[in-house]
Amino acid sequence: MSAYSVQAQNLSKSFTQGDSTISVLKDLSVNIGYGEVVAILGPSGSGKSTLLNILGLLSESDTGSYILNGQNTAELSAVQRAQLRLHRIGFIFQAFHLIDHKSVRKNVELPLEYMGLSRAEKTRRVDAILQRLGLTHRAEASIKTLSGGEKQRVAIARAFIAEPTLLLCDEPTGSLDEELTQEVINLLREFTGQQQSTIVVTHDPVVAAQCDRVLRMHEGRLAEDYYTERAGQQVSSTVAKKVHVEEAPTDQIPLREILAAAYSMPMPYGRVENYQVAHTDTRVVQQHAVQNLPSTPWWRVSLSEAWDATVHRVRRNLFTMLGVILGIASLVLTVGLTATISGQLAESFDVFRARHLVMTDTRKEAPTRSQLLELSRSEGYERVHQLNGVTGVALLNQLSEGSDIQNGPDNFGERSVNVTASVLGATPNVFEVEGHTLTYGRGFDEGHVERGDKVVVVSESVAKKLGIPREEGINVYIQGDMFRVIGIVQENPSIALSYGAVYIPLGVKPSTMDGNSSGAKHTQIVITTQAGAANQVAEEAPYALSPEKPSRYTVGVPPEPKTLREAVDTQQRTMLIAMSVITLIIGAMGIMNTFLVAVIERRREVGLRLALGMRPAGILVQIAAETLLTSIMGTIFGIVVAINGISIVSLMNHWTPIISTETIASGFIAGAVVGLLAGIYPALRAARIDPATTLAAG
């Protein structure tokens, strides 16, 4: 078994930029043993970060081999590489890359979440390492409240919490002062045990001098590989001199072994003394190959992290939810109000139209006064009233479809207002049968009919147009003939024939009307029935009225309430639902754009999660779940808004609100679909983030 944690041979890496190819690493070989703290020095562009990314399994070399803890990484799949990062590699970055919305404890605990450890084990490990680093009192603190040194200690705790065998540090002291720099180096040395190796990328020779060994890189090559004075303080200055890679043996035996063998003396810190121990411990490490690493419930962790991120970003995502809230509220409000209004119309129709039959005389000639009175007093008319299910019968004679109606003369004897309205002769009970409501005065009676009195009951719409005051002694002129107004009636709008009409006693007509010259077309018998009796009465009424010639009368049967309910405001409902769908689409685009921006803003967080061992599929699930949860929250708010809106409108109009489970379910499903569709693209973008690029300091 090898005593090396890292064995990299002939690594090369190139990048394409435009039409040119840039070589970043050039046939580089290096071995790093357990227990070593190694510094990588070199100017910008020398390949330090690229080498670190390859050793951290964030990138792959173009050529060469890399063996980590005896495992040939070229044989690993992307998922296995993620598993190896999670269990064997720790990262410390100059920029810390801590997650702001998580506490200190939650940041340190994150790798353990991905490892799927029990709550008790996670708590034990986190408490132990926080105590060791002096962070116990800051365990629940927000990251934003920490100092730079505290943030770096949190990053170190997160790196070591999974007990990795290789620790990679990218400029860990670059943003710290001299005192904190020394503290970090001391911590790295303290945590690097017999089963760990630590690699520190740095520009600072002072930092490098405090490591055991220095790898100096230049233009993608390993220019020097030497032990520091710290490592060789018990060896003569001659032996401690710099030894170039070109002078090293071809079998790549570590220089510490050359030094120890040449001078027959142990290296400092017991390196060679404990060589056999390190060798034995390495075998223990080898037994836990990547194939045997514990399986991580990544999807469960992704959903948990999505919930955590969504809860902590509710205020930030409030405007994102607004589009969904408006869209779902509009959709549920449209469907709910349509059902409510249809219900009220159906109920009203059931009360009035669904209980009303209209029997029309098909004869073209206009009946005389005596014929009308005879019909209203006939046995047939009485038989209709006695049919089972009949609750009222009234006779109507349309004298004119449009006659001139004028108000009474003013103080100068002039009639100033003129309107056109239907003139209907009717039996006294017409208002009760048709469901009209007297709002002023009274209706005419049998005495008015018998005497042929010229009195009139005016509908409210006509009264408003004429400006008729609600007082006695008011006259109007119908076709120039004066009639006294005795009442004003609010009409049932479901009775189309009589809406906006004036009513006079049956058999009475203005003296200026002669025969059928006024355009009279209808003599009708209006029948009110009990609920459900309309169809049966419609069949029997013509025979009851005129057994000899039942075909003389046609009967209009109203549609069933259900049919009316299905037909009412179909176009309007379709338009409103279409508008709701458009609003939802706008909301979905808003969510998608917001999360695309969020992915860009959080790319370092996503890169960190990938570096820690979360697989790309887990990132995809997390971001998609965040958009879904955000959309569902907006959906819930939207449904609540819609229900309150329906209730308020119903209360104002004295309606019974109709809010079905299907309506709420359809709104919820629509919101969930919007969230899923809106989250797919941002989630795919997040899953494709390159952690090596996003985690680069700068």
XYZ file of C-alpha atoms in Angstrom:
698
model
C 0.000 0.000 0.000
C 1.168 3.502 -0.828
C 1.973 6.034 1.871
C 0.693 8.806 -0.369
C -2.777 10.312 -0.189
C -2.238 12.047 -3.551
C -0.460 10.475 -6.531
C -0.713 12.631 -9.622
C 1.300 11.628 -12.691
C 1.802 13.570 -15.927
C -1.233 15.835 -15.543
C -2.011 18.154 -18.467
C -4.913 20.544 -18.874
C -5.767 22.922 -21.714
C -8.575 25.397 -22.336
C -9.877 26.654 -25.639
C -10.219 30.419 -25.972
C -11.541 31.476 -29.339
C -9.394 29.839 -31.984
C -6.437 29.293 -29.686
C -5.654 26.613 -27.088
C -4.103 27.610 -23.775
C -2.106 24.993 -21.854
C -2.542 25.527 -18.125
C -0.882 22.350 -16.801
C 1.985 20.679 -18.622
C 2.956 17.111 -17.752
C 2.911 17.769 -14.008
C 3.619 14.996 -11.476
C 3.435 15.214 -7.695
C 3.007 12.856 -4.721
C 1.815 14.045 -1.318
C 2.025 11.885 1.781
C -0.281 11.583 4.758
C 0.441 14.063 7.519
C 1.981 16.664 5.213
C 1.001 20.335 5.027
C 2.032 21.388 1.512
C 2.044 24.905 0.061
C 1.632 25.609 -3.651
C 3.321 28.863 -4.647
C 3.322 30.614 -7.976
C 2.215 33.727 -9.851
C -1.265 34.158 -11.253
C -1.772 31.994 -14.298
C 0.802 29.420 -13.239
C -1.854 26.686 -12.889
C -2.210 26.557 -9.093
C -6.027 26.770 -9.032
C -6.365 24.384 -11.961
C -4.223 21.821 -10.130
C -6.275 22.325 -6.976
C -9.525 21.788 -8.907
C -8.218 18.559 -10.408
C -7.048 17.292 -7.011
C -10.451 18.273 -5.566
C -12.268 16.346 -8.347
C -13.955 19.540 -9.518
C -12.238 19.244 -12.903
C -10.636 16.445 -14.908
C -7.225 16.531 -16.543
C -6.853 16.017 -20.271
C -4.050 13.487 -19.798
C -2.304 11.759 -16.914
C -3.581 9.880 -13.885
C -4.758 10.895 -10.442
C -4.971 8.393 -7.600
C -6.615 9.582 -4.368
C -6.317 7.294 -1.333
C -5.471 4.441 -3.658
C -8.576 5.055 -5.827
C -7.977 5.718 -9.517
C -10.279 8.685 -10.108
C -10.387 8.088 -13.881
C -12.569 5.044 -13.193
C -15.228 7.032 -11.327
C -18.564 8.283 -12.594
C -19.757 11.822 -11.864
C -21.878 10.554 -8.962
C -18.942 8.593 -7.514
C -16.688 11.644 -7.807
C -19.296 13.625 -5.857
C -19.385 10.891 -3.217
C -15.592 10.938 -2.944
C -15.589 14.728 -2.541
C -18.169 14.447 0.184
C -16.381 11.751 2.224
C -12.697 12.290 1.428
C -12.077 15.935 0.453
C -12.535 19.166 2.401
C -12.411 22.682 0.917
C -11.456 26.013 2.499
C -11.773 29.136 0.344
C -10.506 32.675 0.636
C -14.064 34.000 0.164
C -15.377 31.574 2.848
C -18.494 30.778 0.741
C -20.793 30.552 3.736
C -24.560 30.509 3.215
C -25.939 33.746 4.651
C -29.424 32.566 5.579
C -28.045 29.652 7.615
C -26.666 29.908 11.138
C -23.092 28.952 12.055
C -24.284 25.507 13.144
C -26.206 24.911 9.928
C -23.252 25.979 7.773
C -20.893 23.602 9.572
C -23.478 20.824 9.479
C -24.122 21.019 5.720
C -21.701 18.210 4.649
C -23.213 15.938 7.288
C -26.668 16.627 5.834
C -25.440 15.341 2.470
C -23.905 12.303 4.190
C -27.288 11.387 5.652
C -26.089 11.030 9.254
C -28.529 10.832 12.141
C -29.495 13.965 14.026
C -27.674 12.768 17.149
C -24.437 12.108 15.256
C -24.617 15.464 13.468
C -25.156 17.280 16.758
C -22.266 15.420 18.406
C -19.812 16.230 15.635
C -20.832 19.864 15.262
C -20.740 20.546 19.008
C -17.271 18.966 19.259
C -15.704 20.932 16.421
C -17.339 24.234 17.412
C -15.964 23.785 20.922
C -12.511 22.960 19.538
C -12.550 26.134 17.441
C -14.001 28.351 20.157
C -17.271 28.951 18.318
C -19.738 27.376 20.718
C -21.109 30.748 21.814
C -21.697 31.668 18.152
C -23.414 28.427 17.154
C -26.788 30.006 16.410
C -25.434 33.341 15.183
C -26.158 34.681 11.723
C -23.231 34.612 9.304
C -23.659 38.338 8.689
C -22.743 39.072 12.312
C -19.375 37.260 12.231
C -15.940 38.820 11.921
C -13.520 37.742 9.189
C -11.603 35.467 11.552
C -14.808 33.860 12.808
C -15.984 33.260 9.248
C -12.730 31.548 8.386
C -12.989 29.338 11.477
C -16.527 28.381 10.429
C -15.177 27.489 6.968
C -12.440 25.368 8.582
C -15.005 23.629 10.803
C -17.159 22.861 7.748
C -14.137 21.485 5.887
C -13.087 19.160 8.732
C -16.548 18.108 9.957
C -16.705 15.177 7.508
C -13.218 14.018 8.591
C -11.650 14.194 5.101
C -8.297 12.667 4.149
C -7.406 15.570 1.828
C -7.884 19.232 2.721
C -7.607 21.773 -0.111
C -7.215 25.431 0.845
C -7.441 28.131 -1.832
C -5.863 31.327 -0.469
C -7.349 30.715 3.007
C -5.508 33.716 4.502
C -5.727 36.102 1.561
C -8.245 38.419 3.208
C -6.928 38.151 6.792
C -4.421 40.222 8.739
C -1.122 38.836 10.058
C -2.495 37.714 13.421
C -5.484 35.908 11.923
C -3.250 34.418 9.226
C -1.056 32.835 11.889
C -4.175 31.558 13.687
C -5.463 29.894 10.518
C -2.092 28.248 9.763
C -1.883 26.936 13.321
C -5.402 25.493 12.987
C -4.529 23.796 9.704
C -1.439 22.211 11.242
C -3.418 21.175 14.308
C -6.142 19.496 12.251
C -3.765 17.731 9.863
C -3.279 14.327 11.458
C -1.711 11.042 10.404
C -4.606 10.277 8.021
C -4.904 13.743 6.460
C -2.963 15.759 3.916
C -3.360 19.513 3.569
C -2.609 21.548 0.441
C -2.542 25.341 0.696
C -2.557 27.502 -2.444
C -1.019 30.857 -1.541
C 0.796 33.891 -2.896
C 2.358 34.599 0.492
C 5.903 33.206 1.051
C 5.427 33.716 4.803
C 2.474 31.338 4.760
C 4.397 28.875 2.577
C 7.361 28.963 4.977
C 5.145 27.680 7.791
C 4.132 24.598 5.797
C 6.198 21.398 5.678
C 6.765 21.450 1.969
C 6.528 23.891 -0.930
C 5.591 23.187 -4.552
C 6.566 26.186 -6.679
C 4.745 26.340 -10.021
C 5.643 28.308 -13.124
C 3.759 28.339 -16.434
C 1.953 25.106 -15.684
C 4.979 23.165 -14.573
C 6.346 22.166 -11.181
C 9.482 24.287 -10.939
C 10.558 23.369 -7.393
C 9.579 20.852 -4.734
C 11.345 21.360 -1.413
C 10.970 21.117 2.331
C 10.935 24.310 4.357
C 13.263 25.217 7.161
C 10.384 24.470 9.497
C 10.313 20.897 8.247
C 14.071 20.585 8.263
C 14.975 22.474 11.406
C 16.643 19.326 12.834
C 18.595 18.741 9.592
C 21.769 20.571 8.569
C 21.433 23.612 6.400
C 23.071 21.695 3.555
C 20.403 19.054 3.566
C 17.666 21.648 3.978
C 18.691 23.424 0.814
C 16.260 23.588 -2.082
C 16.110 20.407 -4.107
C 14.852 20.743 -7.663
C 12.392 18.321 -9.170
C 14.839 17.566 -11.936
C 17.229 16.174 -9.231
C 14.645 13.898 -7.695
C 14.837 10.148 -8.286
C 12.772 8.820 -11.142
C 10.661 6.637 -8.854
C 9.319 9.817 -7.176
C 10.293 8.796 -3.638
C 9.254 11.657 -1.329
C 12.109 13.978 -0.423
C 11.400 13.495 3.276
C 12.396 9.836 2.838
C 15.575 10.838 0.970
C 16.501 13.224 3.764
C 15.761 10.686 6.459
C 17.670 7.910 4.727
C 20.693 10.094 3.939
C 21.165 11.342 7.485
C 19.650 8.423 9.408
C 17.580 10.762 11.496
C 13.829 11.347 11.874
C 12.129 14.328 10.294
C 10.461 16.799 12.626
C 6.983 16.119 14.024
C 7.696 12.399 13.942
C 7.107 12.025 10.177
C 9.483 9.135 9.576
C 9.129 7.719 13.095
C 5.430 7.296 12.496
C 5.794 6.212 8.915
C 4.672 2.658 9.636
C 1.708 3.958 11.587
C 0.731 6.188 8.695
C 1.205 3.269 6.347
C -1.067 1.068 8.437
C -3.733 3.768 8.783
C -3.636 4.202 5.031
C -4.714 0.609 4.619
C -7.747 1.391 6.738
C -8.546 4.260 4.400
C -8.131 2.007 1.342
C -10.757 -0.405 2.628
C -13.377 2.294 2.291
C -13.252 2.615 -1.507
C -15.795 4.855 -3.167
C -18.005 1.892 -4.021
C -18.383 1.188 -0.298
C -19.153 4.732 0.815
C -22.569 5.135 2.444
C -25.369 6.087 0.071
C -26.600 9.639 0.440
C -30.378 10.364 0.378
C -29.655 13.319 -1.901
C -33.267 13.934 -2.974
C -34.410 14.193 0.651
C -31.609 16.636 1.436
C -32.484 18.644 -1.695
C -36.100 18.982 -0.634
C -35.078 19.914 2.908
C -32.658 22.563 1.636
C -35.313 23.884 -0.753
C -37.758 24.306 2.128
C -35.110 26.004 4.262
C -34.157 28.429 1.472
C -37.788 29.212 0.652
C -38.750 29.910 4.258
C -35.768 32.207 4.784
C -36.433 34.068 1.528
C -40.190 34.627 1.896
C -39.937 38.408 2.093
C -37.495 38.495 -0.781
C -39.753 36.302 -2.910
C -42.938 38.202 -2.038
C -42.939 40.197 -5.268
C -42.121 36.988 -7.142
C -45.259 35.453 -5.653
C -47.348 38.485 -6.631
C -47.820 37.323 -10.222
C -48.995 33.907 -9.045
C -51.217 35.460 -6.362
C -52.941 37.671 -8.945
C -53.254 34.888 -11.496
C -54.664 32.290 -9.102
C -56.908 34.839 -7.378
C -58.255 35.916 -10.761
C -58.827 32.311 -11.849
C -60.547 31.170 -8.641
C -62.494 34.442 -8.371
C -63.740 34.080 -11.956
C -64.831 30.479 -11.546
C -66.267 31.063 -8.058
C -68.172 34.246 -8.925
C -69.502 32.685 -12.128
C -70.816 29.730 -10.131
C -72.253 32.077 -7.486
C -73.957 34.366 -10.001
C -75.252 31.407 -12.001
C -76.625 29.973 -8.786
C -78.432 33.183 -7.962
C -79.795 33.520 -11.499
C -80.866 29.906 -11.504
C -82.606 30.403 -8.171
C -84.274 33.574 -9.436
C -85.220 31.813 -12.632
C -86.665 28.951 -10.659
C -88.722 31.410 -8.652
C -89.997 33.361 -11.660
C -89.329 32.134 -15.204
C -89.112 28.421 -14.451
C -92.565 28.711 -12.838
C -94.075 30.864 -15.565
C -95.822 29.665 -18.702
C -97.054 32.014 -21.428
C -100.010 30.887 -23.558
C -100.334 33.025 -26.702
C -103.458 33.366 -28.898
C -102.349 32.722 -32.480
C -105.236 34.663 -34.054
C -104.068 37.754 -35.902
C -107.114 39.922 -35.421
C -107.187 42.116 -32.336
C -109.823 41.077 -29.769
C -112.542 43.518 -28.780
C -113.151 44.678 -25.232
C -116.114 42.322 -24.833
C -114.077 39.358 -26.123
C -111.294 40.049 -23.626
C -113.712 40.340 -20.727
C -115.547 37.218 -21.844
C -112.295 35.254 -21.994
C -111.241 36.391 -18.523
C -114.573 35.149 -17.119
C -114.915 31.967 -19.165
C -115.083 28.413 -17.887
C -111.941 27.556 -19.831
C -110.025 30.345 -18.106
C -111.240 29.031 -14.751
C -110.288 25.451 -15.701
C -106.732 26.598 -16.366
C -106.655 28.115 -12.877
C -107.810 24.796 -11.412
C -105.127 22.625 -13.046
C -102.842 20.794 -10.621
C -99.710 22.816 -9.981
C -101.163 26.150 -11.118
C -100.863 28.953 -8.545
C -101.987 31.968 -10.573
C -103.404 33.043 -13.950
C -103.446 36.536 -15.520
C -104.615 37.813 -18.892
C -102.526 40.289 -20.877
C -103.432 42.123 -24.062
C -100.631 43.967 -25.807
C -102.253 47.021 -27.286
C -99.039 48.439 -28.670
C -95.389 47.483 -28.849
C -94.383 51.132 -28.852
C -96.715 53.994 -28.071
C -95.891 57.601 -27.312
C -96.126 58.333 -23.594
C -95.942 61.931 -22.388
C -95.940 63.421 -18.915
C -98.611 65.787 -17.694
C -98.641 69.473 -18.662
C -96.361 71.852 -16.737
C -97.373 75.270 -15.388
C -97.547 76.589 -18.937
C -99.729 73.724 -20.213
C -96.938 72.020 -22.184
C -95.953 68.364 -22.257
C -92.193 68.387 -22.369
C -91.042 64.712 -22.112
C -91.931 61.976 -24.572
C -90.965 58.269 -24.343
C -91.934 55.121 -26.232
C -93.218 52.118 -24.300
C -95.412 49.050 -24.627
C -99.038 49.435 -23.550
C -100.528 46.372 -21.890
C -104.131 45.779 -20.900
C -104.233 43.340 -17.998
C -106.333 41.727 -15.323
C -105.792 43.195 -11.825
C -103.716 40.232 -10.581
C -101.048 40.631 -13.291
C -98.519 42.158 -10.881
C -98.777 39.281 -8.446
C -98.664 36.600 -11.151
C -95.671 38.069 -12.994
C -93.747 38.823 -9.826
C -93.741 42.625 -10.108
C -93.449 44.784 -6.983
C -95.472 47.954 -6.407
C -93.137 50.661 -5.117
C -95.734 53.472 -5.078
C -99.532 53.709 -5.028
C -101.655 50.689 -5.904
C -102.707 48.519 -8.790
C -106.083 48.710 -10.516
C -108.977 46.445 -9.429
C -112.042 44.765 -10.910
C -113.987 48.003 -10.531
C -111.550 49.783 -12.841
C -111.988 46.955 -15.342
C -115.783 46.984 -15.153
C -116.031 50.783 -15.533
C -113.274 51.049 -18.119
C -111.474 53.685 -16.046
C -108.531 55.392 -17.695
C -105.980 54.681 -14.974
C -102.421 53.460 -15.463
C -99.673 51.729 -13.481
C -96.274 52.790 -14.818
C -93.056 50.785 -14.658
C -90.174 52.418 -12.796
C -88.040 52.717 -15.922
C -90.767 54.678 -17.719
C -91.508 56.766 -14.614
C -87.843 57.805 -14.371
C -87.717 58.790 -18.017
C -90.877 60.871 -17.702
C -89.802 62.377 -14.388
C -93.076 61.406 -12.736
C -93.141 62.405 -9.045
C -94.455 59.959 -6.459
C -97.601 61.848 -5.586
C -101.307 61.703 -6.335
C -103.017 63.549 -9.151
C -100.342 62.908 -11.780
C -101.478 62.317 -15.358
C -99.723 60.934 -18.421
C -100.798 60.935 -22.041
C -100.872 57.673 -24.014
C -101.161 58.347 -27.733
C -102.484 61.756 -26.689
C -105.215 60.343 -24.429
C -104.962 61.265 -20.725
C -104.612 58.553 -18.069
C -104.277 59.038 -14.311
C -101.208 57.422 -12.675
C -102.266 55.352 -9.653
C -99.067 53.347 -9.070
C -95.483 52.668 -10.006
C -94.191 49.105 -10.277
C -90.719 47.562 -10.189
C -90.848 44.852 -12.823
C -89.467 41.353 -12.726
C -86.645 41.546 -15.319
C -87.068 37.890 -16.293
C -90.442 38.680 -17.918
C -89.241 40.037 -21.237
C -92.622 40.974 -22.778
C -93.688 43.405 -20.108
C -90.367 44.984 -19.164
C -90.469 48.765 -19.523
C -94.259 48.928 -20.064
C -97.332 50.747 -18.788
C -100.382 48.809 -17.534
C -104.012 49.745 -17.969
C -107.175 47.808 -17.016
C -108.118 44.930 -19.351
C -110.405 46.097 -22.175
C -109.483 49.775 -21.821
C -107.582 51.439 -24.623
C -106.703 54.981 -25.658
C -109.415 56.509 -27.805
C -106.859 57.242 -30.519
C -106.188 53.515 -31.009
C -108.456 51.892 -33.576
C -108.630 48.137 -33.979
C -105.253 46.676 -34.762
C -103.816 49.860 -36.217
C -101.658 50.361 -33.153
C -99.688 47.253 -33.923
C -101.185 45.013 -31.219
C -99.933 41.476 -31.697
C -100.304 39.481 -28.493
C -103.110 38.273 -26.309
C -101.455 36.152 -23.645
C -102.400 34.159 -20.611
C -99.566 34.102 -18.034
C -99.641 31.032 -15.782
C -97.657 30.643 -12.562
C -96.914 27.078 -11.481
C -95.377 25.252 -8.603
C -91.744 24.240 -8.976
C -91.433 21.264 -11.316
C -95.004 21.487 -12.636
C -94.376 23.742 -15.643
C -94.028 21.014 -18.298
C -97.151 19.135 -17.205
C -99.253 22.305 -17.056
C -97.955 23.343 -20.493
C -99.405 20.160 -21.991
C -102.799 20.469 -20.293
C -103.473 24.233 -20.404
C -104.505 24.583 -24.113
C -107.037 21.768 -23.732
C -108.374 23.208 -20.495
C -108.813 26.685 -22.031
C -110.231 25.614 -25.394
C -111.120 21.912 -25.645
C -112.568 22.465 -29.146
C -109.536 24.320 -30.595
C -106.492 23.747 -28.353
C -104.176 24.401 -31.312
C -105.229 28.064 -31.271
C -102.883 28.577 -28.329
C -99.139 28.018 -28.216
C -97.364 27.563 -24.908
C -93.871 28.803 -24.194
C -92.071 26.416 -21.800
C -89.079 27.904 -19.954
C -85.747 26.053 -19.964
C -84.718 24.097 -16.916
C -82.629 26.050 -14.366
C -79.689 23.750 -15.012
C -79.775 24.558 -18.719
C -79.894 28.257 -17.958
C -77.047 27.901 -15.478
C -74.889 26.279 -18.135
C -75.753 28.904 -20.729
C -75.458 32.043 -18.606
C -72.549 34.352 -19.354
C -70.597 31.665 -21.219
C -68.653 34.132 -23.332
C -67.928 36.379 -20.373
C -66.674 33.488 -18.269
C -64.471 32.283 -21.128
C -62.992 35.763 -21.489
C -62.306 36.089 -17.757
C -60.696 32.647 -17.563
C -58.548 33.524 -20.581
C -57.445 36.689 -18.789
C -56.657 34.612 -15.699
C -54.551 32.220 -17.755
C -52.653 35.156 -19.282
C -52.030 36.521 -15.786
C -50.760 33.104 -14.705
C -48.409 32.945 -17.690
C -47.075 36.387 -16.779
C -46.654 35.179 -13.199
C -44.815 32.069 -14.403
C -42.458 34.191 -16.497
C -41.871 36.403 -13.474
C -40.981 33.411 -11.299
C -38.685 31.994 -13.962
C -36.877 35.310 -14.450
C -36.566 35.841 -10.704
C -35.063 32.419 -10.145
C -32.753 32.813 -13.125
C -31.419 35.962 -11.471
C -31.329 34.117 -8.131
C -29.281 31.303 -9.699
C -26.784 33.878 -10.959
C -26.662 35.549 -7.539
C -26.348 32.209 -5.757
C -23.918 30.571 -8.186
C -21.203 30.468 -5.507
C -23.616 28.787 -3.102
C -24.531 26.268 -5.807
C -20.837 25.744 -6.584
C -20.151 25.187 -2.889
C -22.898 22.567 -2.636
C -21.488 20.775 -5.671
C -17.964 20.935 -4.216
C -19.183 19.516 -0.918
C -20.629 16.495 -2.695
C -24.159 17.317 -3.816
C -24.737 15.804 -7.237
C -26.108 18.006 -10.077
C -29.431 16.139 -9.922
C -29.738 17.255 -6.300
C -29.184 20.900 -7.279
C -31.805 20.535 -10.013
C -34.320 19.106 -7.542
C -33.551 21.805 -4.965
C -34.015 24.788 -7.313
C -37.102 23.225 -8.930
C -38.559 22.551 -5.476
C -37.863 26.158 -4.430
C -39.799 27.511 -7.411
C -42.611 25.037 -6.745
C -42.813 25.983 -3.060
C -42.745 29.700 -3.911
C -45.545 29.182 -6.431
C -47.591 27.110 -3.960
C -47.255 29.837 -1.322
C -48.460 32.365 -3.885
C -51.274 29.980 -4.824
C -52.442 29.699 -1.215
C -52.445 33.485 -0.839
C -54.282 33.807 -4.164
C -56.970 31.310 -3.136
C -57.464 33.120 0.182
C -57.790 36.445 -1.654
C -60.294 34.928 -4.094
C -62.430 33.343 -1.363
C -62.574 36.639 0.509
C -63.429 38.445 -2.713
C -66.289 36.054 -3.484
C -67.577 36.378 0.081
C -67.485 40.187 0.015
C -69.247 40.433 -3.368
C -71.868 37.918 -2.230
C -72.415 39.780 1.043
C -72.867 43.102 -0.752
C -75.443 41.586 -3.106
C -77.148 39.335 -0.527
C -76.119 36.237 -2.469
C -75.221 32.788 -1.247
C -71.539 32.279 -2.127
C -70.745 29.091 -4.031
C -67.124 28.012 -3.498
C -66.669 24.377 -4.458
C -63.821 22.046 -3.569
C -63.236 21.554 -7.300
C -62.688 25.296 -7.757
C -60.094 25.453 -4.987
C -58.434 22.251 -6.219
C -58.227 23.573 -9.774
C -56.582 26.762 -8.502
C -54.085 24.784 -6.444
C -53.233 22.488 -9.351
C -52.836 25.481 -11.682
C -50.415 27.122 -9.231
C -48.384 23.936 -8.853
C -48.144 23.471 -12.625
C -47.034 27.089 -13.012
C -44.335 26.569 -10.372
C -43.055 23.380 -11.984
C -42.924 24.818 -15.489
C -41.332 28.053 -14.287
C -38.670 26.203 -12.300
C -37.412 23.782 -14.947
C -35.123 26.165 -16.839
C -33.537 27.879 -13.795
C -33.009 24.445 -12.215
C -31.276 23.147 -15.337
C -29.075 26.240 -15.410
C -28.139 25.732 -11.760
C -27.333 22.046 -12.265
C -24.896 22.957 -15.070
C -22.880 25.410 -12.979
C -19.150 24.660 -12.942
C -18.032 24.746 -9.283
C -14.378 25.155 -10.254
C -15.192 28.459 -11.970
C -17.699 29.848 -9.509
C -15.617 29.138 -6.406
C -12.492 30.836 -7.715
C -11.500 33.650 -5.345
C -11.621 37.172 -6.644
